[in-house]
mmCIF file of C-alpha atoms and ligand atoms in Angstrom:
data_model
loop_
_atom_site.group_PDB
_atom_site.id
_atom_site.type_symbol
_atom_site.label_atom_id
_atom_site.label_comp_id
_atom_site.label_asym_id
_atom_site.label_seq_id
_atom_site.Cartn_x
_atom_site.Cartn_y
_atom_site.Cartn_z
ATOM 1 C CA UNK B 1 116.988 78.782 135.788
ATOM 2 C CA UNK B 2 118.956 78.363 132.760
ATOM 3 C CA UNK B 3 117.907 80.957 129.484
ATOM 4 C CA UNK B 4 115.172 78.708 127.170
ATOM 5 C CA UNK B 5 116.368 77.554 124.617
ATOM 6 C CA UNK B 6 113.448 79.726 122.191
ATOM 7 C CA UNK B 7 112.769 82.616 123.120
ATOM 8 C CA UNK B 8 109.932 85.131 121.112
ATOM 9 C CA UNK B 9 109.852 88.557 122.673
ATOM 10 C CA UNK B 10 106.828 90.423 121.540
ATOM 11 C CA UNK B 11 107.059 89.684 118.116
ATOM 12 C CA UNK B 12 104.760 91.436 115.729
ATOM 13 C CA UNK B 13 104.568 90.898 111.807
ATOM 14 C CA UNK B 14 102.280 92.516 109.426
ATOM 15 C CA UNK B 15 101.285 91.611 105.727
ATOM 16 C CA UNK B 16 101.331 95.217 104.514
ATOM 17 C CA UNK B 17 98.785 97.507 106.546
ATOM 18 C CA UNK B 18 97.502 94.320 108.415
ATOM 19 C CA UNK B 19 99.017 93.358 111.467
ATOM 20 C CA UNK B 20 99.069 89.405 111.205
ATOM 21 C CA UNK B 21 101.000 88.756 114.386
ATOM 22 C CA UNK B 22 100.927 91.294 117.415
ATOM 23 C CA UNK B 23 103.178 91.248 120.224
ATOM 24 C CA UNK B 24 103.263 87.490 120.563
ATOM 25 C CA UNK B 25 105.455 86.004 123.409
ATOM 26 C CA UNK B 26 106.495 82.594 123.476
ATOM 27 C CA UNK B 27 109.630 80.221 125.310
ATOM 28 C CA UNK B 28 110.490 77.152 124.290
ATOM 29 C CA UNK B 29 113.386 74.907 126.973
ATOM 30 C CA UNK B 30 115.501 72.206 125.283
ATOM 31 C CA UNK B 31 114.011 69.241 124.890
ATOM 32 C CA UNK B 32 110.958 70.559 125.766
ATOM 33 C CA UNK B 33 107.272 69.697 123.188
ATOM 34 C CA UNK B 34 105.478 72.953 122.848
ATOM 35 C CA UNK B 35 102.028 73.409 120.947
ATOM 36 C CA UNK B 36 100.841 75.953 118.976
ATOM 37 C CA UNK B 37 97.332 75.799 119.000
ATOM 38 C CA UNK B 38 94.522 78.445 117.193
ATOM 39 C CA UNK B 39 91.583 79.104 114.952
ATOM 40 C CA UNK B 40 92.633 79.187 111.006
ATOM 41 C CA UNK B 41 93.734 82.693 110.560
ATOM 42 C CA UNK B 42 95.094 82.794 114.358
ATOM 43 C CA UNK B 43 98.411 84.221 113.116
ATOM 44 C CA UNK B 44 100.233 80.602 113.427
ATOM 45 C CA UNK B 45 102.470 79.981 110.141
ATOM 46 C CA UNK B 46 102.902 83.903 110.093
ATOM 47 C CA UNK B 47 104.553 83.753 113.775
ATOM 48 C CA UNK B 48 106.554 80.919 113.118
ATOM 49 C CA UNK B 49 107.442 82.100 109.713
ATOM 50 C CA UNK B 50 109.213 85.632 110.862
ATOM 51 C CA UNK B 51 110.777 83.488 113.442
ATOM 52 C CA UNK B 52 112.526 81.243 110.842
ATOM 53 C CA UNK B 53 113.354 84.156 109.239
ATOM 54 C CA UNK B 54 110.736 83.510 106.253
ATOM 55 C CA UNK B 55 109.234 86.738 106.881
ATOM 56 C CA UNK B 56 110.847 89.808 108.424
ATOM 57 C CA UNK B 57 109.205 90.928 111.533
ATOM 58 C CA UNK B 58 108.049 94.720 112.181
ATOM 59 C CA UNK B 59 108.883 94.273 115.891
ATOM 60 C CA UNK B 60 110.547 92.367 118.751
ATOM 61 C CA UNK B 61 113.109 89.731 119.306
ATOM 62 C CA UNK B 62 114.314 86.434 118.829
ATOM 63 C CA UNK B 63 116.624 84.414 120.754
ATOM 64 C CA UNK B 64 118.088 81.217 119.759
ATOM 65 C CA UNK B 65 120.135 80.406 123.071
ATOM 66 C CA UNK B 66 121.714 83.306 123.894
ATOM 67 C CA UNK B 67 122.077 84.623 120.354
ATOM 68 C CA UNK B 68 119.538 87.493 118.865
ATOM 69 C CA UNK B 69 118.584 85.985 115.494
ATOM 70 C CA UNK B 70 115.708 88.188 114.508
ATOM 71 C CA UNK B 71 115.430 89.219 110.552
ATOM 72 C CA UNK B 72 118.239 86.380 110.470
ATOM 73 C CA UNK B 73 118.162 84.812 106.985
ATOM 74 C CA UNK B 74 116.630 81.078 106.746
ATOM 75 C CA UNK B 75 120.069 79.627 106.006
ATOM 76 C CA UNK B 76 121.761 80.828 109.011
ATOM 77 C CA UNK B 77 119.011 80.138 111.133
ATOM 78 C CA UNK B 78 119.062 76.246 110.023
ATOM 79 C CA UNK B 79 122.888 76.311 110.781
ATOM 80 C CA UNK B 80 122.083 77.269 114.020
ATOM 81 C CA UNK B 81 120.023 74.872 115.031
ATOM 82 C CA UNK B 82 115.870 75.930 114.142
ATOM 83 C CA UNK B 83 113.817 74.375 111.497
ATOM 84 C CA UNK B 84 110.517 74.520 110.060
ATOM 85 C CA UNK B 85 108.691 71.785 108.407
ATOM 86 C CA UNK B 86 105.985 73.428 106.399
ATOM 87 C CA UNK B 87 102.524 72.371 105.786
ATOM 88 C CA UNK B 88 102.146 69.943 103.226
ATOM 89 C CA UNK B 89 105.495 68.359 103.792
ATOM 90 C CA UNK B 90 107.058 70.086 99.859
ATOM 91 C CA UNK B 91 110.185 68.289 98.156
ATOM 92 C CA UNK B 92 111.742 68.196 95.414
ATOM 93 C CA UNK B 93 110.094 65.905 93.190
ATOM 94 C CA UNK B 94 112.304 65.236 90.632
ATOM 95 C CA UNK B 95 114.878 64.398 92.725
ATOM 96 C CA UNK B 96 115.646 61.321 94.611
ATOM 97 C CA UNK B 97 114.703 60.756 97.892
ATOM 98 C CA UNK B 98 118.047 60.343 99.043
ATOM 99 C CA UNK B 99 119.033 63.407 97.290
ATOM 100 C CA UNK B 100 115.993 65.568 99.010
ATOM 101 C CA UNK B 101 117.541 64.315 102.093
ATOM 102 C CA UNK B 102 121.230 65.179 101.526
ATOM 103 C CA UNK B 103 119.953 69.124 100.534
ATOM 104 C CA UNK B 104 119.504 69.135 104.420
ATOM 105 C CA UNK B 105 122.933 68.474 105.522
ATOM 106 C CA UNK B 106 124.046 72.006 104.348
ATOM 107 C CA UNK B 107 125.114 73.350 107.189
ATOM 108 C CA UNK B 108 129.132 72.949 107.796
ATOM 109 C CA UNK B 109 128.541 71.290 111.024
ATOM 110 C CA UNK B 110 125.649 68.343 109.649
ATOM 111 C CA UNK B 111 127.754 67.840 106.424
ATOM 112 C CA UNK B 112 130.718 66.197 108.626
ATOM 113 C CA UNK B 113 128.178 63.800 110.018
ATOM 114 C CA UNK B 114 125.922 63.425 107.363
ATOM 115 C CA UNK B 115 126.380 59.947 106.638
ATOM 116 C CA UNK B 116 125.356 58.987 110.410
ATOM 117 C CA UNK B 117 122.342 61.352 110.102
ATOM 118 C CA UNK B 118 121.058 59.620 106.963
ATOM 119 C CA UNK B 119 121.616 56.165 108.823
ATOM 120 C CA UNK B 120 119.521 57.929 111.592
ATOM 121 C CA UNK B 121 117.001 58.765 108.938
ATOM 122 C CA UNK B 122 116.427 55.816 107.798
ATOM 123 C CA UNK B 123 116.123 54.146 111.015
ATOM 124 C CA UNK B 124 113.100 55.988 112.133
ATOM 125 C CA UNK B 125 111.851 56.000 108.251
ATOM 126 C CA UNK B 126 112.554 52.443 107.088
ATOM 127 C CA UNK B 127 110.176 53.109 104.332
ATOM 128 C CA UNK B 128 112.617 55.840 103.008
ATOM 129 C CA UNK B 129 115.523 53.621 103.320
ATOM 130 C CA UNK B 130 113.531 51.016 100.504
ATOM 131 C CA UNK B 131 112.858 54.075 98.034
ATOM 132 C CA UNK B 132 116.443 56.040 98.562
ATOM 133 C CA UNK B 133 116.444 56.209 94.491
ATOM 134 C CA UNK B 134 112.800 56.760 93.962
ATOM 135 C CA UNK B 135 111.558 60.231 93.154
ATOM 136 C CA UNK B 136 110.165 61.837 96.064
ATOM 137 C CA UNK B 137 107.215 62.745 93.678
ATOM 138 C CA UNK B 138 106.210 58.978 93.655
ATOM 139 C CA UNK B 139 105.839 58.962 97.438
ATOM 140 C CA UNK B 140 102.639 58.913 98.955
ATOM 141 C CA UNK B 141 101.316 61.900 100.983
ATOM 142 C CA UNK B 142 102.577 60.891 104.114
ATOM 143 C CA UNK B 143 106.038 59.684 102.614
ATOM 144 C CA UNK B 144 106.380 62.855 101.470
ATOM 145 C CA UNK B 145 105.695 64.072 104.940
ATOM 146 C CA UNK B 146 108.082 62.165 105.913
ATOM 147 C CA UNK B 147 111.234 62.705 103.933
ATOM 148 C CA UNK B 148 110.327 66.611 104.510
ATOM 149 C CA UNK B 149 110.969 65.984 108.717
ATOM 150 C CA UNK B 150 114.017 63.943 107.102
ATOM 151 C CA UNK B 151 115.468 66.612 105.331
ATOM 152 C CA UNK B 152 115.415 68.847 108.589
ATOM 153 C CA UNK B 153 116.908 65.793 110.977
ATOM 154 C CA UNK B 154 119.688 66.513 107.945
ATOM 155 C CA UNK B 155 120.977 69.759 109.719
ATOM 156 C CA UNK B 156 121.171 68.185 113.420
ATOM 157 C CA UNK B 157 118.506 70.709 114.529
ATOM 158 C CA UNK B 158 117.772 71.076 118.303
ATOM 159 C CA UNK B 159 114.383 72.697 117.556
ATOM 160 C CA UNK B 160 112.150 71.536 115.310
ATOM 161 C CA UNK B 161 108.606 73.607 114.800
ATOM 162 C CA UNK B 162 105.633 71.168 112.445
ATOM 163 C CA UNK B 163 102.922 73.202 110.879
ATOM 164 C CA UNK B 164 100.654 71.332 110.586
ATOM 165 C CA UNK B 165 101.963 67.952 109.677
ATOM 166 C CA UNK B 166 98.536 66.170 109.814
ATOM 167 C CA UNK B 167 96.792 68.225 107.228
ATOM 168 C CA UNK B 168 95.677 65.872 104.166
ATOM 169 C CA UNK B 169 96.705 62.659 106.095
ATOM 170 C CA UNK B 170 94.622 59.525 107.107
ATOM 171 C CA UNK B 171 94.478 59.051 110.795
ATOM 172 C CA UNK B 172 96.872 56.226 110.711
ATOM 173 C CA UNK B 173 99.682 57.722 108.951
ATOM 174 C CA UNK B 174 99.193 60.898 111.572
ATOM 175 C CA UNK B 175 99.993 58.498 114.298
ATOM 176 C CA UNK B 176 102.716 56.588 112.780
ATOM 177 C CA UNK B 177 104.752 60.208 112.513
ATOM 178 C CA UNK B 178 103.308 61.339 115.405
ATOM 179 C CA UNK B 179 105.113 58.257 117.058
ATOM 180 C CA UNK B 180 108.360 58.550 115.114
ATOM 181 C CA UNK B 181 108.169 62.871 116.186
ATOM 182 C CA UNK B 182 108.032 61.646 119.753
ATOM 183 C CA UNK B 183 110.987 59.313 119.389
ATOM 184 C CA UNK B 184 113.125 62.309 117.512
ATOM 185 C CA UNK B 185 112.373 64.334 120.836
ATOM 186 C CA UNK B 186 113.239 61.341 123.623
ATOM 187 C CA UNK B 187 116.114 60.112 121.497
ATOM 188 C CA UNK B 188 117.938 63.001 120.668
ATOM 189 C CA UNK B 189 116.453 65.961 123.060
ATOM 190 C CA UNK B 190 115.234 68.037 120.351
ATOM 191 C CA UNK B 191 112.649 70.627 121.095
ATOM 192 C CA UNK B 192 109.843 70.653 118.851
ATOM 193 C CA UNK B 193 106.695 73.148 118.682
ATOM 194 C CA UNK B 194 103.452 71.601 116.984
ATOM 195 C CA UNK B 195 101.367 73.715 115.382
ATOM 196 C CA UNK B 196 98.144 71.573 115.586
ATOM 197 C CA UNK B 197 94.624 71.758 114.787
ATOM 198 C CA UNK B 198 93.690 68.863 116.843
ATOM 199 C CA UNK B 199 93.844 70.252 120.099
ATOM 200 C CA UNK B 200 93.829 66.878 121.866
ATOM 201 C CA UNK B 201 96.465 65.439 120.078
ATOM 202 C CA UNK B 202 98.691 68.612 120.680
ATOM 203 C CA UNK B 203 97.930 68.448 124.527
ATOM 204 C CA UNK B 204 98.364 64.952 124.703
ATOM 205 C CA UNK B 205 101.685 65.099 123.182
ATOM 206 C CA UNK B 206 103.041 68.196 124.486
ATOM 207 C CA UNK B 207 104.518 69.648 127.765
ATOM 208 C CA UNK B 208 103.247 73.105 127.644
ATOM 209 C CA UNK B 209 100.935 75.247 125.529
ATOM 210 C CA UNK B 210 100.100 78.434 123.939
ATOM 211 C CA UNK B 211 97.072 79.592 122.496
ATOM 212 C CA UNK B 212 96.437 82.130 119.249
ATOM 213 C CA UNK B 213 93.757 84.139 118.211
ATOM 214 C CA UNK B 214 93.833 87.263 116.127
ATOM 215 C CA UNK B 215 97.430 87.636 116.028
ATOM 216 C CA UNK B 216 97.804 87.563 120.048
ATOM 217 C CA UNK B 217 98.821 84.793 122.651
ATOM 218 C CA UNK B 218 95.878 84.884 124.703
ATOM 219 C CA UNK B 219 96.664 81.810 127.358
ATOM 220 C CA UNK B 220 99.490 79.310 127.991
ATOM 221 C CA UNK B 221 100.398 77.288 130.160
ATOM 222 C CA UNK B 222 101.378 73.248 131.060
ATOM 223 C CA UNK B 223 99.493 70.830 128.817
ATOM 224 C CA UNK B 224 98.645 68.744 131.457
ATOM 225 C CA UNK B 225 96.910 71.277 133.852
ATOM 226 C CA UNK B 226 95.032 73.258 131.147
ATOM 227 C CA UNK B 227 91.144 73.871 131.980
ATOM 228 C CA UNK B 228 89.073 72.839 129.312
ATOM 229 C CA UNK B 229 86.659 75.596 129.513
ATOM 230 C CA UNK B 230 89.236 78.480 129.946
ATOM 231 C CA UNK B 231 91.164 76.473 126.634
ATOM 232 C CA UNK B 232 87.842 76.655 124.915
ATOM 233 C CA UNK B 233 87.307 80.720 125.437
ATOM 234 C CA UNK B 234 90.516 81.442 124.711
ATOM 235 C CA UNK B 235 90.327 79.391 121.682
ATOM 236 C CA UNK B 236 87.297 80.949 119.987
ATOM 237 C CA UNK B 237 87.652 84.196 122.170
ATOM 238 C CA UNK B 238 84.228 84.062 123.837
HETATM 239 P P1 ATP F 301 96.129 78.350 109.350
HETATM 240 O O1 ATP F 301 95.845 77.366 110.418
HETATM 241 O O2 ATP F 301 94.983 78.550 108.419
HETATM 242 O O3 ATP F 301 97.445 78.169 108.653
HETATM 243 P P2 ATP F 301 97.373 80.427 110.906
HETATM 244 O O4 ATP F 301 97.012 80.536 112.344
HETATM 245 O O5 ATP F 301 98.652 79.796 110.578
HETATM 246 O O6 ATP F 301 96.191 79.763 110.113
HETATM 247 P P3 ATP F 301 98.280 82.591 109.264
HETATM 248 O O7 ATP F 301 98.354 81.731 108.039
HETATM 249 O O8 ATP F 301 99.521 83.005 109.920
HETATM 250 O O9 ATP F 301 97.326 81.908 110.356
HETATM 251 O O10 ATP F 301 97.427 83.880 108.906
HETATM 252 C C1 ATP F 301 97.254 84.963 109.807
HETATM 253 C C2 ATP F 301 96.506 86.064 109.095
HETATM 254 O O11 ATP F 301 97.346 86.624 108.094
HETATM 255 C C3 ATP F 301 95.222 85.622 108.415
HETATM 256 O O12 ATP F 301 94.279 86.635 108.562
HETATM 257 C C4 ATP F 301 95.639 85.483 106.964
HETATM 258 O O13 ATP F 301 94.548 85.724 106.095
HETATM 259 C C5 ATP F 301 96.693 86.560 106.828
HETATM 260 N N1 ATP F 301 97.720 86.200 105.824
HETATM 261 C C6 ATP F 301 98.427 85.069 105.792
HETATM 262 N N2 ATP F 301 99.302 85.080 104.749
HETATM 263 C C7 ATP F 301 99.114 86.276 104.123
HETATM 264 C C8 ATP F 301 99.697 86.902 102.985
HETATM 265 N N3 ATP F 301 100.647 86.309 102.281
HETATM 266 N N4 ATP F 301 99.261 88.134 102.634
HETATM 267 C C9 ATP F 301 98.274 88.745 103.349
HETATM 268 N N5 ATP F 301 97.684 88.237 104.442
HETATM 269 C C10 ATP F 301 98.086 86.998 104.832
#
């Protein structure tokens, strides 16, 4: 077996005194869908935060590849390849849309093919492509969303972890980038965690699982053969 292509070695990260995240474990493969599923709270945004080097972890390891990249800074963790949409999808209002996505071909590597990217872009966002000089402020909600996953295509990532994505959203405009997620994965191999709280839709979608509560990975395994009672007490810990 080849090394994953993610790999989270007992990870722990505190806020202070309180330990948010403790000991997690999780592997990602390449071109692999993983979901990230867990009560509010769960430790979630904290775990993938330290791992994007948002927050510095207290303990562990993180492999990118082969590479150790833990307490890396954000920058260098984009060049190498792992990005985080956050919740709420966030841009840069003022600016253009076409600008918000150009601020994502920073790394050396993307800015040589940056003007392919965008054309990618715009392919799978046609609705970007028709407000390229808009403000990104003007967007709707789920435009916004959607020129935030842009922004990360930018940098040619080959993981891609979504907190969240569907928070605020109306059912439709979930599916439509669910969809357009699930093309970015089959067209160009790129891994992607979900964090989710529809648990359906994060099965559904995904090859393999893990579970949070109270800072721990308490199951995983493949999406497809999960129990759903055993998913349901690890879920809420009863
Ligand atoms: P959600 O689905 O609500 O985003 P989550 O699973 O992502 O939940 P986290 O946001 O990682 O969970 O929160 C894990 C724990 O850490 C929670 O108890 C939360 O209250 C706490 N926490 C999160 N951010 C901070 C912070 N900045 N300072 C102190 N405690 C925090």
């Amino acid at each position: 077996m080849s090394e994953p292509l993610l790999r989270i070695d007992d990870l722990s990260v505190g806020y202070g005194d309180f330990i948010a995240v403790d000991g997690a474990s999780l592997q990602v493969d390449e071109g692999q869908i993983v979901s990230l599923i867990g009560l509010n709270g769960a430790g979630k945004t904290t775990l993938t935060s330290a791992v994007t080097g948002l927050l510095k972890p207290t303990s562990g390891k993180v492999y990118f590849g082969a590479e150790d990249i833990t307490g890396m800074n954000t920058d260098k963790i984009v060049s190498k390849g792992l990005s985080l949409i956050p919740q709420g999808g966030r841009c840069f209002n003022r600016m253009s849309v076409q600008d918000n996505l150009l601020m994502g071909s920073f790394p050396r590597s993307a800015r040589k093919e940056a003007k392919e990217t965008l054309g990618h872009v715009y392919e799978l966002f046609p609705v970007l492509k028709e407000k390229m000089r808009d403000p990104a402020g003007s967007l709707s909600g789920g435009q916004r969303q959607m020129v935030a996953i842009g922004r990360a295509l930018m940098a040619r990532p080959k993981c891609l972890i979504f907190d969240e994505i569907s928070l605020g959203l109306s059912p439709a405009v979930i599916k439509d980038i669910y969809n357009r997620i699930q093309s970015i994965n089959e067209r160009d191999k790129t891994a992607i965690i979900l964090i989710e709280q529809d648990t359906r839709r994060a099965l559904k979608m995904s090859d393999s699982f893990f579970v949070m509560l109270k800072g721990k990975i308490v199951l995983s395994g493949k999406s497809a053969e999960v129990d759903a009672e055993t998913l349901k007490e690890a879920y809420f810990g009863i």
